[in-house]
Amino acid sequence: MNPRPKRPMDRRLLAALAEHPVMASLVGVEMADRFTTTSTPLGILASVPLGDLEATVQRTLAAGKIVFVNMDSTPGLGHDPGALTYLKKIGAIGICSTRAAIIERAGSLGLLAMQKVFVTDRSNLHRSLQAIARSHPDLVQLMPAVVLRYVEQQARDLGVPYLAAGFVQGEADVVEALRHGAAGVCTSDKALWELRRSALRAS
């Protein structure tokens, strides 16, 4: 797999993950607003109505955050090139989707792209790995987090930073994901958002 050449925003993203291994999953406007008051730099917006999306994206930008818009969980937002152009226009930094074609198009527009992968069995994993090899995302989100111990080698072989998501409920889950090669985790648990990698090493 030949990943995309690194861009300035890629470097900023990887630098953030190096110290902040938790990406906040932001379900709705209220949670997104709470996120802007924290020190955690990374988030994923989901379930934000289309009419509120631009203002919400702008508030996260003003707070200095790197936020991905989950295109699969944004009511009223399609999955066509026009949707990507709209997100770029309103200032979105990155997108998240299960759809490989969307991931490919996002890169051509200069958007960061995170591909979500739900691992249900070995055949599903094989198909997902093939899709990732074609789409060249900046990040991969593997779900649920508990499967990471079984697919660690395949995930490492992707050559793309990957995050664990789903059933991340405590600090021990974060440590476990990092131990299996993840660059971080995604969670809506606010108690975990401000965890720092240095604190985990010290614990």
PDB file of C-alpha atoms in Angstrom:
ATOM      1  CA  MET A   1       0.000   0.000   0.000  1.00  0.00           C
ATOM      2  CA  ASN A   2       1.325   3.431  -0.932  1.00  0.00           C
ATOM      3  CA  PRO A   3      -0.065   6.044   1.489  1.00  0.00           C
ATOM      4  CA  ARG A   4      -0.579   9.652   0.447  1.00  0.00           C
ATOM      5  CA  PRO A   5       2.374  12.006   0.806  1.00  0.00           C
ATOM      6  CA  LYS A   6       2.317  13.780   4.163  1.00  0.00           C
ATOM      7  CA  ARG A   7       0.808  17.276   4.158  1.00  0.00           C
ATOM      8  CA  PRO A   8       1.077  19.931   6.903  1.00  0.00           C
ATOM      9  CA  MET A   9      -2.319  18.944   8.335  1.00  0.00           C
ATOM     10  CA  ASP A  10      -1.303  15.263   8.388  1.00  0.00           C
ATOM     11  CA  ARG A  11       1.731  16.207  10.454  1.00  0.00           C
ATOM     12  CA  ARG A  12      -0.411  18.266  12.826  1.00  0.00           C
ATOM     13  CA  LEU A  13      -2.805  15.336  13.215  1.00  0.00           C
ATOM     14  CA  LEU A  14      -0.025  12.846  13.979  1.00  0.00           C
ATOM     15  CA  ALA A  15       1.608  15.280  16.405  1.00  0.00           C
ATOM     16  CA  ALA A  16      -1.701  15.604  18.254  1.00  0.00           C
ATOM     17  CA  LEU A  17      -2.132  11.818  18.468  1.00  0.00           C
ATOM     18  CA  ALA A  18       1.421  11.471  19.783  1.00  0.00           C
ATOM     19  CA  GLU A  19       0.376  13.146  23.048  1.00  0.00           C
ATOM     20  CA  HIS A  20      -3.443  12.959  22.983  1.00  0.00           C
ATOM     21  CA  PRO A  21      -4.434   9.363  22.171  1.00  0.00           C
ATOM     22  CA  VAL A  22      -8.170   9.954  22.649  1.00  0.00           C
ATOM     23  CA  MET A  23     -10.283  11.359  19.821  1.00  0.00           C
ATOM     24  CA  ALA A  24     -13.610  12.633  21.145  1.00  0.00           C
ATOM     25  CA  SER A  25     -16.759  11.230  19.529  1.00  0.00           C
ATOM     26  CA  LEU A  26     -19.165  14.168  19.469  1.00  0.00           C
ATOM     27  CA  VAL A  27     -22.810  13.204  19.164  1.00  0.00           C
ATOM     28  CA  GLY A  28     -24.844  16.353  18.583  1.00  0.00           C
ATOM     29  CA  VAL A  29     -24.283  20.081  18.937  1.00  0.00           C
ATOM     30  CA  GLU A  30     -24.266  20.175  22.752  1.00  0.00           C
ATOM     31  CA  MET A  31     -21.454  17.634  23.017  1.00  0.00           C
ATOM     32  CA  ALA A  32     -19.490  19.457  20.309  1.00  0.00           C
ATOM     33  CA  ASP A  33     -19.777  22.707  22.247  1.00  0.00           C
ATOM     34  CA  ARG A  34     -18.558  20.975  25.416  1.00  0.00           C
ATOM     35  CA  PHE A  35     -15.592  19.628  23.448  1.00  0.00           C
ATOM     36  CA  THR A  36     -14.442  23.148  22.472  1.00  0.00           C
ATOM     37  CA  THR A  37     -13.801  23.930  26.166  1.00  0.00           C
ATOM     38  CA  THR A  38     -11.453  20.960  26.669  1.00  0.00           C
ATOM     39  CA  SER A  39      -7.762  20.552  25.948  1.00  0.00           C
ATOM     40  CA  THR A  40      -8.249  17.526  23.711  1.00  0.00           C
ATOM     41  CA  PRO A  41      -7.457  18.539  20.117  1.00  0.00           C
ATOM     42  CA  LEU A  42      -9.219  15.817  18.102  1.00  0.00           C
ATOM     43  CA  GLY A  43     -12.876  15.003  17.509  1.00  0.00           C
ATOM     44  CA  ILE A  44     -15.470  13.422  15.222  1.00  0.00           C
ATOM     45  CA  LEU A  45     -18.783  15.196  14.660  1.00  0.00           C
ATOM     46  CA  ALA A  46     -21.862  12.996  14.293  1.00  0.00           C
ATOM     47  CA  SER A  47     -25.626  13.517  14.359  1.00  0.00           C
ATOM     48  CA  VAL A  48     -25.344  17.284  13.871  1.00  0.00           C
ATOM     49  CA  PRO A  49     -28.315  18.481  11.782  1.00  0.00           C
ATOM     50  CA  LEU A  50     -27.286  19.938   8.449  1.00  0.00           C
ATOM     51  CA  GLY A  51     -28.667  23.351   9.408  1.00  0.00           C
ATOM     52  CA  ASP A  52     -26.319  23.477  12.425  1.00  0.00           C
ATOM     53  CA  LEU A  53     -23.291  21.908  10.789  1.00  0.00           C
ATOM     54  CA  GLU A  54     -21.512  24.993   9.432  1.00  0.00           C
ATOM     55  CA  ALA A  55     -21.757  26.916  12.706  1.00  0.00           C
ATOM     56  CA  THR A  56     -20.622  23.874  14.682  1.00  0.00           C
ATOM     57  CA  VAL A  57     -17.626  23.286  12.408  1.00  0.00           C
ATOM     58  CA  GLN A  58     -16.696  26.959  12.677  1.00  0.00           C
ATOM     59  CA  ARG A  59     -16.795  26.842  16.495  1.00  0.00           C
ATOM     60  CA  THR A  60     -14.422  23.884  16.556  1.00  0.00           C
ATOM     61  CA  LEU A  61     -12.076  25.659  14.145  1.00  0.00           C
ATOM     62  CA  ALA A  62     -12.105  28.781  16.297  1.00  0.00           C
ATOM     63  CA  ALA A  63     -11.130  26.599  19.273  1.00  0.00           C
ATOM     64  CA  GLY A  64      -8.122  25.263  17.350  1.00  0.00           C
ATOM     65  CA  LYS A  65      -9.462  21.716  17.011  1.00  0.00           C
ATOM     66  CA  ILE A  66      -8.974  19.091  14.292  1.00  0.00           C
ATOM     67  CA  VAL A  67     -12.441  17.675  13.690  1.00  0.00           C
ATOM     68  CA  PHE A  68     -13.695  15.060  11.243  1.00  0.00           C
ATOM     69  CA  VAL A  69     -17.323  15.123  10.060  1.00  0.00           C
ATOM     70  CA  ASN A  70     -18.918  11.672  10.086  1.00  0.00           C
ATOM     71  CA  MET A  71     -20.699  11.740   6.742  1.00  0.00           C
ATOM     72  CA  ASP A  72     -22.575   8.508   7.491  1.00  0.00           C
ATOM     73  CA  SER A  73     -24.174  10.039  10.604  1.00  0.00           C
ATOM     74  CA  THR A  74     -24.987  13.585   9.487  1.00  0.00           C
ATOM     75  CA  PRO A  75     -28.716  13.943   8.760  1.00  0.00           C
ATOM     76  CA  GLY A  76     -29.383  15.497   5.365  1.00  0.00           C
ATOM     77  CA  LEU A  77     -25.827  15.163   4.061  1.00  0.00           C
ATOM     78  CA  GLY A  78     -25.424  12.983   0.986  1.00  0.00           C
ATOM     79  CA  HIS A  79     -22.541  10.787  -0.145  1.00  0.00           C
ATOM     80  CA  ASP A  80     -21.760  12.445  -3.459  1.00  0.00           C
ATOM     81  CA  PRO A  81     -19.015  14.836  -4.587  1.00  0.00           C
ATOM     82  CA  GLY A  82     -21.305  17.776  -3.855  1.00  0.00           C
ATOM     83  CA  ALA A  83     -21.406  16.849  -0.170  1.00  0.00           C
ATOM     84  CA  LEU A  84     -17.619  16.846  -0.001  1.00  0.00           C
ATOM     85  CA  THR A  85     -17.414  20.193  -1.780  1.00  0.00           C
ATOM     86  CA  TYR A  86     -19.915  21.617   0.716  1.00  0.00           C
ATOM     87  CA  LEU A  87     -17.879  20.352   3.684  1.00  0.00           C
ATOM     88  CA  LYS A  88     -14.711  21.860   2.236  1.00  0.00           C
ATOM     89  CA  LYS A  89     -16.552  25.163   1.718  1.00  0.00           C
ATOM     90  CA  ILE A  90     -17.738  25.399   5.341  1.00  0.00           C
ATOM     91  CA  GLY A  91     -14.201  24.808   6.613  1.00  0.00           C
ATOM     92  CA  ALA A  92     -14.256  21.117   7.504  1.00  0.00           C
ATOM     93  CA  ILE A  93     -10.761  19.700   8.018  1.00  0.00           C
ATOM     94  CA  GLY A  94     -11.606  16.045   7.588  1.00  0.00           C
ATOM     95  CA  ILE A  95     -14.329  13.495   6.937  1.00  0.00           C
ATOM     96  CA  CYS A  96     -15.120  10.024   8.230  1.00  0.00           C
ATOM     97  CA  SER A  97     -17.015   7.347   6.313  1.00  0.00           C
ATOM     98  CA  THR A  98     -17.290   3.619   5.686  1.00  0.00           C
ATOM     99  CA  ARG A  99     -17.403   4.307   1.927  1.00  0.00           C
ATOM    100  CA  ALA A 100     -14.099   3.870   0.097  1.00  0.00           C
ATOM    101  CA  ALA A 101     -15.178   6.046  -2.855  1.00  0.00           C
ATOM    102  CA  ILE A 102     -15.863   8.965  -0.495  1.00  0.00           C
ATOM    103  CA  ILE A 103     -12.461   8.505   1.151  1.00  0.00           C
ATOM    104  CA  GLU A 104     -10.724   8.628  -2.240  1.00  0.00           C
ATOM    105  CA  ARG A 105     -12.571  11.788  -3.312  1.00  0.00           C
ATOM    106  CA  ALA A 106     -11.897  13.529  -0.016  1.00  0.00           C
ATOM    107  CA  GLY A 107      -8.161  13.228  -0.503  1.00  0.00           C
ATOM    108  CA  SER A 108      -8.368  14.814  -3.929  1.00  0.00           C
ATOM    109  CA  LEU A 109     -10.049  17.852  -2.316  1.00  0.00           C
ATOM    110  CA  GLY A 110      -7.365  18.188   0.343  1.00  0.00           C
ATOM    111  CA  LEU A 111      -9.568  16.909   3.161  1.00  0.00           C
ATOM    112  CA  LEU A 112      -8.245  14.510   5.754  1.00  0.00           C
ATOM    113  CA  ALA A 113     -10.050  11.176   5.464  1.00  0.00           C
ATOM    114  CA  MET A 114     -10.742   8.512   8.078  1.00  0.00           C
ATOM    115  CA  GLN A 115     -12.195   5.197   6.911  1.00  0.00           C
ATOM    116  CA  LYS A 116     -14.428   3.327   9.359  1.00  0.00           C
ATOM    117  CA  VAL A 117     -14.202  -0.458   9.343  1.00  0.00           C
ATOM    118  CA  PHE A 118     -16.588  -2.754  11.212  1.00  0.00           C
ATOM    119  CA  VAL A 119     -14.912  -6.130  11.683  1.00  0.00           C
ATOM    120  CA  THR A 120     -17.498  -8.898  12.079  1.00  0.00           C
ATOM    121  CA  ASP A 121     -15.542 -11.920  10.791  1.00  0.00           C
ATOM    122  CA  ARG A 122     -12.417 -12.875   8.821  1.00  0.00           C
ATOM    123  CA  SER A 123     -14.018 -12.532   5.391  1.00  0.00           C
ATOM    124  CA  ASN A 124     -15.306  -9.074   6.288  1.00  0.00           C
ATOM    125  CA  LEU A 125     -11.817  -8.112   7.475  1.00  0.00           C
ATOM    126  CA  HIS A 126     -10.275  -9.257   4.181  1.00  0.00           C
ATOM    127  CA  ARG A 127     -12.709  -7.170   2.120  1.00  0.00           C
ATOM    128  CA  SER A 128     -12.136  -4.157   4.344  1.00  0.00           C
ATOM    129  CA  LEU A 129      -8.362  -4.401   4.009  1.00  0.00           C
ATOM    130  CA  GLN A 130      -8.708  -4.495   0.227  1.00  0.00           C
ATOM    131  CA  ALA A 131     -10.924  -1.390   0.306  1.00  0.00           C
ATOM    132  CA  ILE A 132      -8.413   0.476   2.476  1.00  0.00           C
ATOM    133  CA  ALA A 133      -5.586  -0.435   0.098  1.00  0.00           C
ATOM    134  CA  ARG A 134      -7.540   1.203  -2.734  1.00  0.00           C
ATOM    135  CA  SER A 135      -8.771   4.315  -0.938  1.00  0.00           C
ATOM    136  CA  HIS A 136      -5.550   5.389   0.864  1.00  0.00           C
ATOM    137  CA  PRO A 137      -7.123   7.018   3.954  1.00  0.00           C
ATOM    138  CA  ASP A 138      -5.130   9.159   6.386  1.00  0.00           C
ATOM    139  CA  LEU A 139      -6.564   7.202   9.317  1.00  0.00           C
ATOM    140  CA  VAL A 140      -8.494   3.966   9.825  1.00  0.00           C
ATOM    141  CA  GLN A 141     -11.073   3.530  12.576  1.00  0.00           C
ATOM    142  CA  LEU A 142     -11.446  -0.121  13.590  1.00  0.00           C
ATOM    143  CA  MET A 143     -14.641  -1.203  15.322  1.00  0.00           C
ATOM    144  CA  PRO A 144     -15.280  -2.674  17.800  1.00  0.00           C
ATOM    145  CA  ALA A 145     -12.124  -2.041  19.808  1.00  0.00           C
ATOM    146  CA  VAL A 146     -12.159  -5.540  21.307  1.00  0.00           C
ATOM    147  CA  VAL A 147     -11.259  -7.120  17.934  1.00  0.00           C
ATOM    148  CA  LEU A 148      -7.945  -5.291  17.762  1.00  0.00           C
ATOM    149  CA  ARG A 149      -6.092  -8.021  19.652  1.00  0.00           C
ATOM    150  CA  TYR A 150      -7.133 -10.496  16.933  1.00  0.00           C
ATOM    151  CA  VAL A 151      -6.306  -8.346  13.911  1.00  0.00           C
ATOM    152  CA  GLU A 152      -3.273  -6.448  15.179  1.00  0.00           C
ATOM    153  CA  GLN A 153      -0.848  -7.778  12.583  1.00  0.00           C
ATOM    154  CA  GLN A 154      -3.198  -7.101   9.664  1.00  0.00           C
ATOM    155  CA  ALA A 155      -3.828  -3.596  11.001  1.00  0.00           C
ATOM    156  CA  ARG A 156      -0.115  -2.890  11.353  1.00  0.00           C
ATOM    157  CA  ASP A 157       0.502  -4.146   7.823  1.00  0.00           C
ATOM    158  CA  LEU A 158      -1.809  -1.432   6.455  1.00  0.00           C
ATOM    159  CA  GLY A 159       0.887   1.173   6.988  1.00  0.00           C
ATOM    160  CA  VAL A 160      -1.824   3.664   8.050  1.00  0.00           C
ATOM    161  CA  PRO A 161      -2.376   4.934  11.617  1.00  0.00           C
ATOM    162  CA  TYR A 162      -5.450   3.265  13.092  1.00  0.00           C
ATOM    163  CA  LEU A 163      -7.792   4.074  15.967  1.00  0.00           C
ATOM    164  CA  ALA A 164      -9.916   1.683  18.013  1.00  0.00           C
ATOM    165  CA  ALA A 165     -13.566   2.574  18.620  1.00  0.00           C
ATOM    166  CA  GLY A 166     -16.634   0.984  20.154  1.00  0.00           C
ATOM    167  CA  PHE A 167     -16.779  -0.203  23.796  1.00  0.00           C
ATOM    168  CA  VAL A 168     -13.880   2.038  24.870  1.00  0.00           C
ATOM    169  CA  GLN A 169     -15.086   2.614  28.420  1.00  0.00           C
ATOM    170  CA  GLY A 170     -12.073   3.178  30.627  1.00  0.00           C
ATOM    171  CA  GLU A 171      -8.387   4.021  30.809  1.00  0.00           C
ATOM    172  CA  ALA A 172      -7.520   0.317  30.664  1.00  0.00           C
ATOM    173  CA  ASP A 173      -9.223   0.102  27.249  1.00  0.00           C
ATOM    174  CA  VAL A 174      -7.077   2.977  25.981  1.00  0.00           C
ATOM    175  CA  VAL A 175      -3.896   1.310  27.253  1.00  0.00           C
ATOM    176  CA  GLU A 176      -4.939  -2.001  25.665  1.00  0.00           C
ATOM    177  CA  ALA A 177      -5.549  -0.381  22.271  1.00  0.00           C
ATOM    178  CA  LEU A 178      -2.179   1.368  22.329  1.00  0.00           C
ATOM    179  CA  ARG A 179      -0.489  -1.880  23.315  1.00  0.00           C
ATOM    180  CA  HIS A 180      -1.921  -3.487  20.183  1.00  0.00           C
ATOM    181  CA  GLY A 181      -0.495  -0.799  17.926  1.00  0.00           C
ATOM    182  CA  ALA A 182      -3.368   1.700  17.726  1.00  0.00           C
ATOM    183  CA  ALA A 183      -2.453   5.367  17.393  1.00  0.00           C
ATOM    184  CA  GLY A 184      -5.365   6.122  19.697  1.00  0.00           C
ATOM    185  CA  VAL A 185      -9.030   5.496  20.414  1.00  0.00           C
ATOM    186  CA  CYS A 186     -12.356   7.184  19.686  1.00  0.00           C
ATOM    187  CA  THR A 187     -14.904   7.499  22.478  1.00  0.00           C
ATOM    188  CA  SER A 188     -17.867   9.594  23.581  1.00  0.00           C
ATOM    189  CA  ASP A 189     -16.882   9.094  27.243  1.00  0.00           C
ATOM    190  CA  LYS A 190     -16.022  12.632  28.345  1.00  0.00           C
ATOM    191  CA  ALA A 191     -14.006  11.328  31.302  1.00  0.00           C
ATOM    192  CA  LEU A 192     -11.405   9.956  28.870  1.00  0.00           C
ATOM    193  CA  TRP A 193     -11.120  12.868  26.456  1.00  0.00           C
ATOM    194  CA  GLU A 194      -8.253  14.674  28.181  1.00  0.00           C
ATOM    195  CA  LEU A 195      -6.062  11.623  28.824  1.00  0.00           C
ATOM    196  CA  ARG A 196      -2.469  12.206  27.757  1.00  0.00           C
ATOM    197  CA  ARG A 197      -0.109   9.510  26.591  1.00  0.00           C
ATOM    198  CA  SER A 198       2.558  10.740  29.041  1.00  0.00           C
ATOM    199  CA  ALA A 199       0.148  10.224  31.946  1.00  0.00           C
ATOM    200  CA  LEU A 200      -0.626   6.693  30.748  1.00  0.00           C
ATOM    201  CA  ARG A 201       3.076   5.900  30.605  1.00  0.00           C
ATOM    202  CA  ALA A 202       3.487   7.224  34.143  1.00  0.00           C
ATOM    203  CA  SER A 203       0.578   5.225  35.569  1.00  0.00           C
TER     204      SER A 203
END
